[in-house]
Short mmCIF file of C-alpha atoms and ligand atoms in Angstrom, two decimals:
data_model
loop_
_atom_site.label_atom_id
_atom_site.label_comp_id
_atom_site.label_asym_id
_atom_site.label_seq_id
_atom_site.Cartn_x
_atom_site.Cartn_y
_atom_site.Cartn_z
CA UNK S 4 0.00 0.00 0.00
CA UNK S 5 1.36 3.46 -0.93
CA UNK S 6 1.91 5.51 2.17
CA UNK S 7 2.80 8.83 0.61
CA UNK S 8 0.39 11.27 -1.07
CA UNK S 9 0.41 14.89 -2.18
CA UNK S 10 -2.78 15.59 -0.22
CA UNK S 11 -4.51 13.75 2.61
CA UNK S 12 -8.09 14.74 3.38
CA UNK S 13 -9.30 13.77 6.85
CA UNK S 14 -13.03 13.08 6.82
CA UNK S 15 -15.51 11.51 4.43
CA UNK S 16 -18.37 14.01 4.19
CA UNK S 17 -19.31 16.79 1.77
CA UNK S 18 -16.50 19.20 2.74
CA UNK S 19 -13.92 16.41 2.46
CA UNK S 20 -15.02 15.33 -1.00
CA UNK S 21 -15.26 18.87 -2.35
CA UNK S 22 -11.69 19.35 -1.10
CA UNK S 23 -10.52 16.04 -2.55
CA UNK S 24 -12.06 16.72 -5.97
CA UNK S 25 -10.58 20.22 -6.09
CA UNK S 26 -7.13 18.93 -5.07
CA UNK S 27 -7.30 16.33 -7.85
CA UNK S 28 -7.96 19.08 -10.39
CA UNK S 29 -4.44 20.38 -9.75
CA UNK S 30 -3.04 16.93 -10.48
CA UNK S 31 -2.31 16.02 -6.85
CA UNK S 32 -2.53 12.43 -5.61
CA UNK S 33 -5.25 12.38 -2.96
CA UNK S 34 -6.10 10.06 -0.08
CA UNK S 35 -9.36 10.40 1.87
CA UNK S 36 -9.32 9.01 5.40
CA UNK S 37 -12.80 8.10 6.66
CA UNK S 38 -12.90 6.70 10.20
CA UNK S 39 -16.38 5.22 9.70
CA UNK S 40 -16.84 1.82 8.06
CA UNK S 41 -18.09 1.98 4.46
CA UNK S 42 -21.67 1.29 5.59
CA UNK S 43 -21.65 4.43 7.74
CA UNK S 44 -19.54 6.66 5.49
CA UNK S 45 -20.41 10.23 4.72
CA UNK S 46 -20.61 11.95 8.12
CA UNK S 47 -23.43 14.34 8.90
CA UNK S 48 -23.66 15.21 5.21
CA UNK S 49 -25.32 11.85 4.61
CA UNK S 50 -27.99 12.52 7.28
CA UNK S 51 -29.12 15.75 5.64
CA UNK S 52 -32.01 16.45 3.35
CA UNK S 53 -29.36 17.82 1.00
CA UNK S 54 -30.82 21.33 1.19
CA UNK S 55 -28.27 23.91 0.04
CA UNK S 56 -28.57 27.67 0.44
CA UNK S 57 -27.29 29.38 -2.67
CA UNK S 58 -27.50 32.94 -3.99
CA UNK S 59 -29.31 33.12 -7.34
CA UNK S 60 -30.88 35.84 -9.40
CA UNK S 61 -33.93 34.05 -10.76
CA UNK S 62 -35.23 31.01 -12.63
CA UNK S 63 -32.57 31.33 -15.36
CA UNK S 64 -29.77 30.71 -12.86
CA UNK S 65 -31.63 27.72 -11.52
CA UNK S 66 -32.08 26.30 -15.03
CA UNK S 67 -28.32 26.45 -15.49
CA UNK S 68 -27.92 24.41 -12.32
CA UNK S 69 -30.88 22.09 -12.91
CA UNK S 70 -31.15 21.47 -16.66
CA UNK S 71 -33.80 18.82 -15.89
CA UNK S 72 -36.35 21.54 -14.96
CA UNK S 73 -39.25 21.24 -17.35
CA UNK S 74 -41.25 24.06 -18.90
CA UNK S 75 -44.14 22.87 -16.74
CA UNK S 76 -42.03 23.15 -13.56
CA UNK S 77 -41.14 26.70 -14.51
CA UNK S 78 -44.72 27.64 -15.37
CA UNK S 79 -46.10 26.22 -12.10
CA UNK S 80 -43.50 27.67 -9.77
CA UNK S 81 -42.52 31.07 -8.52
CA UNK S 82 -38.82 30.52 -7.73
CA UNK S 83 -38.30 34.17 -6.87
CA UNK S 84 -34.67 35.18 -6.42
CA UNK S 85 -32.19 35.06 -3.58
CA UNK S 86 -29.64 37.77 -4.31
CA UNK S 87 -26.21 37.63 -2.67
CA UNK S 88 -26.97 40.71 -0.51
CA UNK S 89 -29.98 38.96 0.96
CA UNK S 90 -28.01 35.80 1.76
CA UNK S 91 -25.33 37.98 3.38
CA UNK S 92 -27.94 39.96 5.36
CA UNK S 93 -29.64 36.76 6.54
CA UNK S 94 -26.32 35.35 7.73
CA UNK S 95 -25.48 38.58 9.58
CA UNK S 96 -28.95 38.93 11.11
CA UNK S 97 -29.32 35.40 12.49
CA UNK S 98 -25.77 35.41 13.89
CA UNK S 99 -26.51 38.73 15.60
CA UNK S 100 -23.87 40.43 13.41
CA UNK S 101 -21.00 38.35 14.77
CA UNK S 102 -20.28 36.29 11.68
CA UNK S 103 -16.75 36.84 10.36
CA UNK S 104 -17.56 39.09 7.40
CA UNK S 105 -14.66 37.81 5.31
CA UNK S 106 -15.81 34.20 5.67
CA UNK S 107 -19.43 35.22 5.12
CA UNK S 108 -18.57 37.21 1.99
CA UNK S 109 -16.61 34.28 0.54
CA UNK S 110 -19.40 31.84 1.32
CA UNK S 111 -22.10 33.98 -0.24
CA UNK S 112 -20.21 35.28 -3.28
CA UNK S 113 -18.88 31.86 -4.22
CA UNK S 114 -22.01 29.83 -3.46
CA UNK S 115 -23.46 29.78 -6.98
CA UNK S 116 -20.20 29.12 -8.85
CA UNK S 117 -19.36 26.35 -6.35
CA UNK S 118 -22.66 24.52 -6.72
CA UNK S 119 -22.31 24.81 -10.52
CA UNK S 120 -18.80 23.35 -10.19
CA UNK S 121 -20.27 20.46 -8.18
CA UNK S 122 -22.73 19.84 -11.01
CA UNK S 123 -19.77 19.52 -13.42
CA UNK S 124 -18.52 16.71 -11.15
CA UNK S 125 -21.78 14.82 -11.62
CA UNK S 126 -23.73 16.01 -8.55
CA UNK S 127 -27.35 16.68 -9.51
CA UNK S 128 -29.77 19.12 -7.92
CA UNK S 129 -33.56 19.65 -7.76
CA UNK S 130 -36.00 22.22 -6.34
CA UNK S 131 -37.14 21.49 -2.74
CA UNK S 132 -40.85 21.37 -3.45
CA UNK S 133 -41.72 19.25 -0.41
CA UNK S 134 -40.46 21.42 2.41
CA UNK S 135 -39.71 24.94 1.25
CA UNK S 136 -42.64 25.87 -0.96
CA UNK S 137 -46.39 26.07 -0.44
CA UNK S 138 -48.99 25.97 -3.20
CA UNK S 139 -50.99 29.16 -3.49
CA UNK S 140 -53.65 29.55 -6.21
CA UNK S 141 -52.32 26.49 -8.04
CA UNK S 142 -48.71 27.74 -8.11
CA UNK S 143 -45.79 26.74 -5.90
CA UNK S 144 -44.09 29.66 -4.21
CA UNK S 145 -40.73 29.38 -2.45
CA UNK S 146 -40.62 31.36 0.75
CA UNK S 147 -37.31 31.28 2.61
CA UNK S 148 -34.31 31.65 0.29
CA UNK S 149 -33.77 27.90 0.36
CA UNK S 150 -34.68 26.46 -3.03
CA UNK S 151 -32.20 23.77 -4.03
CA UNK S 152 -31.48 20.27 -2.75
CA UNK S 153 -29.11 17.56 -3.85
CA UNK S 154 -30.77 14.79 -5.85
CA UNK S 155 -31.62 11.95 -3.44
CA UNK S 156 -31.04 14.19 -0.39
CA UNK S 157 -27.99 13.59 1.82
CA UNK S 158 -27.60 9.90 0.84
CA UNK S 159 -27.82 10.85 -2.85
CA UNK S 160 -25.27 13.61 -2.38
CA UNK S 161 -22.81 11.29 -0.64
CA UNK S 162 -23.19 8.51 -3.21
CA UNK S 163 -22.64 11.02 -6.02
CA UNK S 164 -19.55 12.50 -4.31
CA UNK S 165 -17.98 9.08 -3.71
CA UNK S 166 -18.72 8.09 -7.31
CA UNK S 167 -17.08 11.32 -8.51
CA UNK S 168 -14.12 10.53 -6.25
CA UNK S 169 -13.76 7.11 -7.83
CA UNK S 170 -13.99 8.51 -11.38
CA UNK S 171 -11.29 11.03 -10.52
CA UNK S 172 -8.84 8.54 -9.02
CA UNK S 173 -9.25 9.53 -5.37
CA UNK S 174 -8.32 6.77 -2.94
CA UNK S 175 -10.56 6.25 0.10
CA UNK S 176 -9.61 4.28 3.21
CA UNK S 177 -12.44 3.33 5.55
CA UNK S 178 -12.12 2.55 9.25
CA UNK S 179 -9.05 4.76 9.15
CA UNK S 180 -9.09 7.21 12.02
CA UNK S 181 -6.61 10.08 11.87
CA UNK S 182 -4.99 10.27 15.30
CA UNK S 183 -2.60 13.19 15.01
CA UNK S 184 -0.66 15.43 12.63
CA UNK S 185 3.03 14.85 12.04
CA UNK S 186 4.54 18.29 12.18
CA UNK S 187 7.96 19.95 12.35
CA UNK S 188 9.41 23.38 11.65
CA UNK S 189 8.77 22.85 7.94
CA UNK S 190 5.03 22.39 8.55
CA UNK S 191 2.72 19.38 8.43
CA UNK S 192 4.40 16.25 7.02
CA UNK S 193 1.68 13.65 7.35
CA UNK S 194 -0.87 11.96 9.53
CA UNK S 195 -0.75 9.23 12.16
CA UNK S 196 -3.63 6.87 11.37
CA UNK S 197 -5.25 3.92 13.11
CA UNK S 198 -6.33 1.62 10.29
CA UNK S 199 -8.44 -1.31 11.38
CA UNK S 200 -6.56 -1.62 14.67
CA UNK S 201 -3.04 -0.85 13.31
CA UNK S 202 -1.24 2.46 13.72
CA UNK S 203 0.57 3.71 10.61
CA UNK S 204 2.19 6.93 9.43
CA UNK S 205 1.03 8.31 6.08
CA UNK S 206 3.18 11.08 4.58
CA UNK S 207 1.67 14.03 2.72
CA UNK S 208 2.74 17.44 1.49
CA UNK S 209 -0.60 18.97 2.52
CA UNK S 210 -3.42 17.90 4.83
CA UNK S 211 -7.02 19.10 4.70
CA UNK S 212 -9.01 18.73 7.93
CA UNK S 213 -12.68 18.09 7.14
CA UNK S 214 -13.63 15.83 10.02
CA UNK S 215 -16.60 17.73 11.42
CA UNK S 216 -17.27 19.28 14.82
CA UNK S 217 -17.42 17.79 18.33
CA UNK S 218 -21.17 17.23 18.60
CA UNK S 219 -20.80 13.45 19.09
CA UNK S 220 -18.42 13.87 22.03
CA UNK S 221 -20.47 14.12 25.26
CA UNK S 222 -17.47 15.22 27.30
CA UNK S 223 -16.51 18.09 24.96
CA UNK S 224 -20.18 19.12 24.65
CA UNK S 225 -20.39 19.51 28.40
CA UNK S 226 -16.99 21.17 28.57
CA UNK S 227 -17.66 23.78 25.89
CA UNK S 228 -21.44 24.10 25.43
CA UNK S 229 -22.18 23.79 29.13
CA UNK S 230 -23.95 21.61 31.69
CA UNK S 231 -26.90 19.66 30.33
CA UNK S 232 -25.47 19.25 26.82
CA UNK S 233 -24.32 15.73 27.68
CA UNK S 234 -28.06 14.93 27.72
CA UNK S 235 -28.76 16.07 24.16
CA UNK S 236 -29.34 13.50 21.44
CA UNK S 237 -26.99 13.56 18.45
CA UNK S 238 -28.88 13.97 15.18
CA UNK S 239 -26.18 12.68 12.90
CA UNK S 240 -23.01 10.63 12.81
CA UNK S 241 -21.41 9.17 15.93
CA UNK S 242 -17.95 9.79 14.43
CA UNK S 243 -17.66 13.59 14.76
CA UNK S 244 -15.86 13.72 18.09
CA UNK S 245 -13.70 16.80 17.50
CA UNK S 246 -10.58 14.91 16.39
CA UNK S 247 -9.60 17.34 13.64
CA UNK S 248 -9.97 20.33 15.94
CA UNK S 249 -7.94 18.61 18.67
CA UNK S 250 -5.14 17.62 16.27
CA UNK S 251 -4.83 21.17 14.98
CA UNK S 252 -4.88 22.72 18.46
CA UNK S 253 -2.13 20.28 19.49
CA UNK S 254 0.20 21.84 16.93
CA UNK S 255 -0.68 25.42 17.79
CA UNK S 256 -3.81 26.28 15.77
CA UNK S 257 -5.95 29.17 16.95
CA UNK S 258 -9.40 28.35 18.34
CA UNK S 259 -12.02 30.58 16.74
CA UNK S 260 -15.74 31.27 16.73
CA UNK S 261 -18.64 30.45 19.01
CA UNK S 262 -17.24 27.60 21.12
CA UNK S 263 -20.23 27.65 23.45
CA UNK S 264 -22.67 27.65 20.53
CA UNK S 265 -24.18 24.94 18.37
CA UNK S 266 -26.97 24.11 15.98
CA UNK S 267 -29.66 22.17 17.85
CA UNK S 268 -33.30 21.48 17.02
CA UNK S 269 -36.49 19.88 18.29
CA UNK S 270 -35.95 16.12 17.83
CA UNK S 271 -38.17 13.14 18.71
CA UNK S 272 -37.99 12.54 22.45
CA UNK S 273 -37.55 8.80 21.93
CA UNK S 274 -34.95 8.96 19.16
CA UNK S 275 -31.74 6.94 19.71
CA UNK S 276 -28.56 8.46 21.17
CA UNK S 277 -27.03 9.02 17.69
CA UNK S 278 -28.58 9.41 14.24
CA UNK S 279 -30.11 6.42 12.51
CA UNK S 280 -29.39 6.30 8.77
CA UNK S 281 -32.66 4.50 8.08
CA UNK S 282 -34.56 7.53 9.44
CA UNK S 283 -32.15 10.32 8.41
CA UNK S 284 -33.49 13.68 9.46
CA UNK S 285 -37.01 12.27 10.05
CA UNK S 286 -36.79 12.62 13.84
CA UNK S 287 -36.76 16.41 13.50
CA UNK S 288 -40.07 18.20 14.06
CA UNK S 289 -39.94 21.55 12.28
CA UNK S 290 -43.56 22.63 11.83
CA UNK S 291 -43.88 24.38 15.21
CA UNK S 292 -44.52 27.79 13.55
CA UNK S 293 -48.04 26.47 12.84
CA UNK S 294 -48.77 25.30 16.40
CA UNK S 295 -47.54 25.86 19.93
CA UNK S 296 -44.83 24.25 22.06
CA UNK S 297 -45.33 23.61 25.78
CA UNK S 298 -43.03 22.33 28.52
CA UNK S 299 -43.76 20.00 31.47
CA UNK S 300 -45.65 22.80 33.24
CA UNK S 301 -47.88 23.05 30.20
CA UNK S 302 -46.44 26.48 29.42
CA UNK S 303 -45.17 28.00 26.18
CA UNK S 304 -41.53 29.07 26.30
CA UNK S 305 -40.62 30.54 22.86
CA UNK S 306 -42.23 32.64 20.16
CA UNK S 307 -42.96 29.81 17.73
CA UNK S 308 -43.72 32.31 14.96
CA UNK S 309 -40.81 34.72 15.49
CA UNK S 310 -39.60 34.10 11.92
CA UNK S 311 -39.73 31.52 9.15
CA UNK S 312 -38.66 28.15 10.55
CA UNK S 313 -35.36 28.34 8.55
CA UNK S 314 -34.29 31.16 10.86
CA UNK S 315 -35.43 29.83 14.25
CA UNK S 316 -35.18 26.02 14.20
CA UNK S 317 -31.42 25.89 14.82
CA UNK S 318 -31.64 27.78 18.11
CA UNK S 319 -34.85 26.32 19.52
CA UNK S 320 -33.18 22.99 20.40
CA UNK S 321 -31.29 24.87 23.10
CA UNK S 322 -34.56 26.34 24.39
CA UNK S 323 -36.00 22.81 24.67
CA UNK S 324 -32.89 21.55 26.49
CA UNK S 325 -33.35 24.34 29.03
CA UNK S 326 -36.88 23.17 29.96
CA UNK S 327 -37.47 20.95 33.02
CA UNK S 328 -36.74 17.34 32.01
CA UNK S 329 -35.30 18.55 28.66
CA UNK S 330 -38.49 17.92 26.70
CA UNK S 331 -41.47 19.68 25.15
CA UNK S 332 -44.68 18.87 23.30
CA UNK S 333 -45.69 20.42 20.00
CA UNK S 334 -49.46 20.86 19.71
CA UNK S 335 -51.50 21.25 16.52
CA UNK S 336 -55.17 21.19 15.60
CA UNK S 337 -56.74 20.21 12.28
CA UNK S 338 -56.45 23.74 10.85
CA UNK S 339 -52.68 23.20 10.81
CA UNK S 340 -52.44 19.42 10.34
CA UNK S 341 -52.28 19.62 6.53
CA UNK S 342 -49.28 21.95 6.79
CA UNK S 343 -47.16 19.51 8.79
CA UNK S 344 -43.95 18.41 7.11
CA UNK S 345 -43.46 14.80 6.03
CA UNK S 346 -41.34 14.02 9.13
CA UNK S 347 -44.58 14.07 11.20
CA UNK S 348 -45.83 11.05 9.29
CA UNK S 349 -42.89 8.66 9.82
CA UNK S 350 -43.44 5.35 11.64
CA UNK S 351 -41.12 6.08 14.56
CA UNK S 352 -42.89 9.15 15.88
CA UNK S 353 -43.82 9.99 19.50
CA UNK S 354 -47.35 11.17 18.80
CA UNK S 355 -50.66 11.30 20.65
CA UNK S 356 -54.03 12.44 19.35
CA UNK S 357 -57.35 13.19 21.02
CA UNK S 358 -60.81 14.52 20.23
CA UNK S 359 -60.91 17.02 23.08
CA UNK S 360 -58.30 19.23 24.67
CA UNK S 361 -59.01 17.58 28.06
CA UNK S 362 -58.34 14.15 26.61
CA UNK S 363 -55.17 15.45 24.96
CA UNK S 364 -53.98 16.99 28.25
CA UNK S 365 -54.25 13.53 29.87
CA UNK S 366 -52.17 11.97 27.12
CA UNK S 367 -49.24 14.42 27.16
CA UNK S 368 -46.72 12.43 29.16
CA UNK S 369 -44.99 14.32 32.01
CA UNK S 370 -47.11 17.46 31.43
CA UNK S 371 -49.19 19.21 34.09
CA UNK S 372 -52.68 18.81 32.56
CA UNK S 373 -54.30 21.75 34.38
CA UNK S 374 -51.41 24.04 33.51
CA UNK S 375 -51.69 22.98 29.86
CA UNK S 376 -55.45 23.60 29.62
CA UNK S 377 -55.09 27.02 31.22
CA UNK S 378 -52.25 27.89 28.81
CA UNK S 379 -54.28 26.90 25.73
CA UNK S 380 -57.33 28.87 26.93
CA UNK S 381 -55.23 32.00 27.48
CA UNK S 382 -53.42 31.51 24.17
CA UNK S 383 -56.67 31.01 22.21
CA UNK S 384 -58.16 34.17 23.67
CA UNK S 385 -55.15 36.23 22.62
CA UNK S 386 -55.02 35.37 18.89
CA UNK S 387 -55.73 38.28 16.53
CA UNK S 388 -58.11 36.24 14.38
CA UNK S 389 -59.02 39.28 12.26
CA UNK S 390 -55.60 39.09 10.53
CA UNK S 391 -55.62 36.55 7.65
CA UNK S 392 -53.41 33.47 8.01
CA UNK S 393 -50.78 32.98 5.26
CA UNK S 394 -47.94 30.44 5.64
CA UNK S 395 -45.95 31.95 2.73
CA UNK S 396 -45.27 35.33 4.31
CA UNK S 397 -44.70 36.58 7.82
CA UNK S 398 -48.41 37.23 8.11
CA UNK S 399 -48.45 39.26 11.33
CA UNK S 400 -51.26 37.10 12.65
CA UNK S 401 -50.02 37.41 16.21
CA UNK S 402 -51.18 37.01 19.78
CA UNK S 403 -51.40 40.02 22.04
CA UNK S 404 -50.92 40.46 25.76
CA UNK S 405 -49.06 37.21 26.51
CA UNK S 406 -45.76 37.02 28.42
CA UNK S 407 -44.37 35.32 25.29
CA UNK S 408 -46.36 36.33 22.24
CA UNK S 409 -46.48 34.43 19.00
CA UNK S 410 -45.61 36.93 16.23
CA UNK S 411 -46.89 35.15 13.11
CA UNK S 412 -49.14 32.27 12.05
CA UNK S 413 -51.06 32.25 15.35
CA UNK S 414 -54.14 30.06 15.01
CA UNK S 415 -56.50 29.15 17.81
CA UNK S 416 -56.21 25.52 18.89
CA UNK S 417 -59.83 24.44 18.83
CA UNK S 418 -60.48 22.12 15.88
CA UNK S 419 -60.26 18.39 16.74
CA UNK S 420 -58.71 15.93 16.46
CA UNK S 421 -55.75 17.49 18.28
CA UNK S 422 -52.21 16.19 17.84
CA UNK S 423 -49.23 16.27 20.21
CA UNK S 424 -45.62 15.38 19.37
CA UNK S 425 -42.98 14.82 22.09
CA UNK S 426 -39.56 16.34 21.40
CA UNK S 427 -36.24 16.84 23.10
CA UNK S 428 -33.04 18.60 22.02
CA UNK S 429 -31.15 17.12 19.07
CA UNK S 430 -27.70 18.58 18.46
CA UNK S 431 -26.71 18.94 14.82
CA UNK S 432 -23.21 20.40 14.88
CA UNK S 433 -20.98 22.68 16.92
CA UNK S 434 -20.06 26.24 15.88
CA UNK S 435 -16.60 26.66 17.45
CA UNK S 436 -13.52 25.52 15.58
CA UNK S 437 -10.37 26.61 13.78
CA UNK S 438 -9.40 29.92 12.22
CA UNK S 439 -8.65 29.88 8.51
CA UNK S 440 -7.38 32.51 6.06
CA UNK S 441 -8.67 33.25 2.55
CA UNK S 442 -6.91 30.12 1.20
CA UNK S 443 -8.45 27.99 3.98
CA UNK S 444 -5.00 27.60 5.56
CA UNK S 445 -5.26 27.00 9.32
CA UNK S 446 -3.96 29.97 11.31
CA UNK S 447 -1.81 29.46 14.40
CA UNK S 448 -2.00 31.38 17.66
CA UNK S 449 0.55 33.90 16.31
CA UNK S 450 -1.82 34.66 13.44
CA UNK S 451 0.38 32.89 10.84
CA UNK S 452 -0.78 30.06 8.54
CA UNK S 453 0.48 26.59 9.54
CA UNK S 454 2.35 25.32 6.48
CA UNK S 455 0.61 22.44 4.76
CA UNK S 456 -2.56 22.52 6.87
CA UNK S 457 -6.01 23.48 5.54
CA UNK S 458 -9.52 23.15 6.92
CA UNK S 459 -13.14 23.18 5.72
CA UNK S 460 -16.64 22.35 6.86
CA UNK S 461 -18.10 22.08 10.34
CA UNK S 462 -14.73 22.46 12.08
CA UNK S 463 -14.15 25.97 10.74
CA UNK S 464 -15.03 28.55 13.38
CA UNK S 465 -16.28 32.09 12.92
CA UNK S 466 -19.21 31.71 10.51
CA UNK S 467 -22.07 30.81 12.85
CA UNK S 468 -22.95 32.31 16.22
CA UNK S 469 -26.10 31.52 18.26
CA UNK S 470 -28.08 30.53 15.19
CA UNK S 471 -27.83 29.55 11.56
CA UNK S 472 -29.75 30.00 8.30
CA UNK S 473 -30.95 26.54 7.14
CA UNK S 474 -29.00 24.96 4.28
CA UNK S 475 -25.76 26.84 4.97
CA UNK S 476 -23.78 23.92 6.48
CA UNK S 477 -23.47 21.98 3.25
CA UNK S 478 -22.82 25.15 1.26
CA UNK S 479 -20.05 26.15 3.65
CA UNK S 480 -18.46 22.69 3.30
CA UNK S 481 -18.66 22.97 -0.49
CA UNK S 482 -17.27 26.50 -0.82
CA UNK S 483 -14.47 26.17 1.74
CA UNK S 484 -13.80 22.54 0.84
CA UNK S 485 -13.20 23.51 -2.76
CA UNK S 486 -10.91 26.39 -1.76
CA UNK S 487 -9.03 24.23 0.78
CA UNK S 488 -8.55 21.45 -1.77
CA UNK S 489 -7.36 23.84 -4.46
CA UNK S 490 -4.88 25.46 -2.05
CA UNK S 491 -3.67 22.10 -0.72
CA UNK S 492 -3.29 20.69 -4.23
CA UNK S 493 -1.38 23.72 -5.47
CA UNK S 494 0.89 23.79 -2.42
CA UNK S 495 1.67 20.10 -2.81
CA UNK S 496 1.83 19.78 -6.54
CA UNK S 497 1.88 23.26 -8.06
C1 LIG A 516 -30.01 15.31 10.59
C2 LIG A 516 -29.26 16.43 9.94
C3 LIG A 516 -29.84 17.17 8.92
C4 LIG A 516 -29.15 18.21 8.33
N1 LIG A 516 -29.71 18.85 7.25
C5 LIG A 516 -28.98 19.77 6.57
C6 LIG A 516 -29.45 20.30 5.33
O1 LIG A 516 -30.50 19.89 4.79
N2 LIG A 516 -28.68 21.26 4.73
C7 LIG A 516 -27.47 21.67 5.25
O2 LIG A 516 -26.82 22.54 4.66
N3 LIG A 516 -26.99 21.14 6.39
C8 LIG A 516 -27.70 20.20 7.05
N4 LIG A 516 -27.17 19.63 8.17
C9 LIG A 516 -25.82 20.09 8.61
C10 LIG A 516 -24.77 19.41 7.72
O3 LIG A 516 -24.87 18.03 7.89
C11 LIG A 516 -23.35 19.81 8.05
O4 LIG A 516 -23.23 21.20 8.16
C12 LIG A 516 -22.41 19.33 6.94
O5 LIG A 516 -22.78 18.08 6.47
C13 LIG A 516 -21.00 19.27 7.47
O6 LIG A 516 -20.17 18.70 6.48
P1 LIG A 516 -18.71 18.27 6.86
O7 LIG A 516 -18.16 17.62 5.63
O8 LIG A 516 -17.98 19.39 7.49
O9 LIG A 516 -18.89 17.18 8.03
P2 LIG A 516 -19.43 15.69 7.97
O10 LIG A 516 -20.30 15.47 6.79
O11 LIG A 516 -19.99 15.38 9.30
O12 LIG A 516 -18.13 14.81 7.74
C14 LIG A 516 -17.17 14.60 8.75
C15 LIG A 516 -16.44 13.33 8.42
O13 LIG A 516 -15.27 13.20 9.22
C16 LIG A 516 -15.12 11.84 9.61
N5 LIG A 516 -14.20 11.83 10.75
C17 LIG A 516 -14.37 12.35 11.99
N6 LIG A 516 -13.26 12.17 12.73
C18 LIG A 516 -12.37 11.54 11.93
C19 LIG A 516 -11.02 11.09 12.11
N7 LIG A 516 -10.38 11.26 13.25
N8 LIG A 516 -10.40 10.47 11.07
C20 LIG A 516 -11.03 10.27 9.88
N9 LIG A 516 -12.30 10.68 9.66
C21 LIG A 516 -12.94 11.33 10.66
C22 LIG A 516 -16.55 11.40 9.86
O14 LIG A 516 -16.68 10.02 9.85
C23 LIG A 516 -17.25 12.07 8.67
O15 LIG A 516 -17.15 11.28 7.51
C24 LIG A 516 -27.85 18.57 8.78
C25 LIG A 516 -27.25 17.82 9.79
C26 LIG A 516 -27.93 16.75 10.36
C27 LIG A 516 -27.23 15.94 11.44
#
């Protein structure tokens, strides 16, 4: 077995493969180290719906990206536009203006060209009709800037990336966990790897770290995110334990970004400890803007309609974790039931239904029934029913006079049968990580790039703080993965 490459990429998800494919373009020999067995390859990227946030100026751009779009699709759909300024503004707004503007600018301005580049590698894309558009007067209308998904979702994306890797002569080793970076005054020289129980040294001129965050490491979660985070469920892969971040810090890399922050959502209360590939993202429960969420006291605790779900879901997992017992129930009536996303109809769902609110109250496990009934009565009385309901816009149909008002899409809960869904906090990925420069080189604590070391994807710090605009994780892996791979390939082979 050859144990010397121009470029080693650590990780086997979207960021890793974008880096590997870009490094190959410069003629470099490339090895991908994936610590998971082949059956579990692909990291968190495989668990996704494949939704990718990209700046575009209208249907013509989308046709370039998705040549399969038919005339009928175009006639029946209002794709709108998502200009770069709006993407940039959304990123700034949801991160409370803390996002590193250089990283944000690169992500936004290179999003469209990067996704087009992926399509030249054989990755196919489609409009997200199921989850990001509602039909109004016979025509689909996209509402939140998130319009494109990879064909076949996360599993389709990963299969297509691995197939592209194979076509381009990229070698992949499974069950090969990178343990540490070999480093001297000349920079990074290779990687120590445990391959199926054996420790070996693999030499490389450049190394790209793309091994995800530390969300699957209960000890680091508690250490950095805070007490209680050991109790969160992990939505995705069990393999993202912060190895890449640790290895880089060990050789002097600078920690950067929101180390106490993460992306976390409402996730089925009875989901397993880590993600289950047969369910994917189906344990998430993202239709709360059309209902209410109550805790064990029966009380609401967030403004469910503060914004479109794309801009609130990633921070509401934390709010659920902070409730007594770390759980909540989402409540809907029949006026909203038809709006519920497909994940509410999976087999493994913690759901109760009832014909009266009293009966429902008795079925909501661990909830104070009297407190719940009082909360719903007060909530129902506060809804401004004179404002028309419209799921496609922030409709201003709010409650008034409550300690926590609901700002949009407030409907009274009075039309049986009623439905309740039990959720807890599911962590998606962590925000803190490494600092990179414009070439995706990892910066050390003196502010100088570490020779031969590049990074992309979840383990890059500085982009996300507190919250996150849906669909940006994959796009970030693609944009920075491509840059990191190009830089690593050029440095090694150029
Ligand atoms: C359920 C779910 C749904 C999501 N939906 C979306 C969505 O629709 N759109 C979106 O943009 N984002 C979504 N995300 C977020 C998205 O998954 C991530 O932002 C993105 O996939 C990160 O890509 P990555 O390549 O950096 O990491 P990953 O895809 O997680 O890849 C990390 C890789 O590193 C490997 N690895 C770890 N340690 C080592 C080691 N020591 N040695 C070798 N290999 C190692 C892992 O096995 C894995 O292959 C979702 C996440 C989850 C969990």
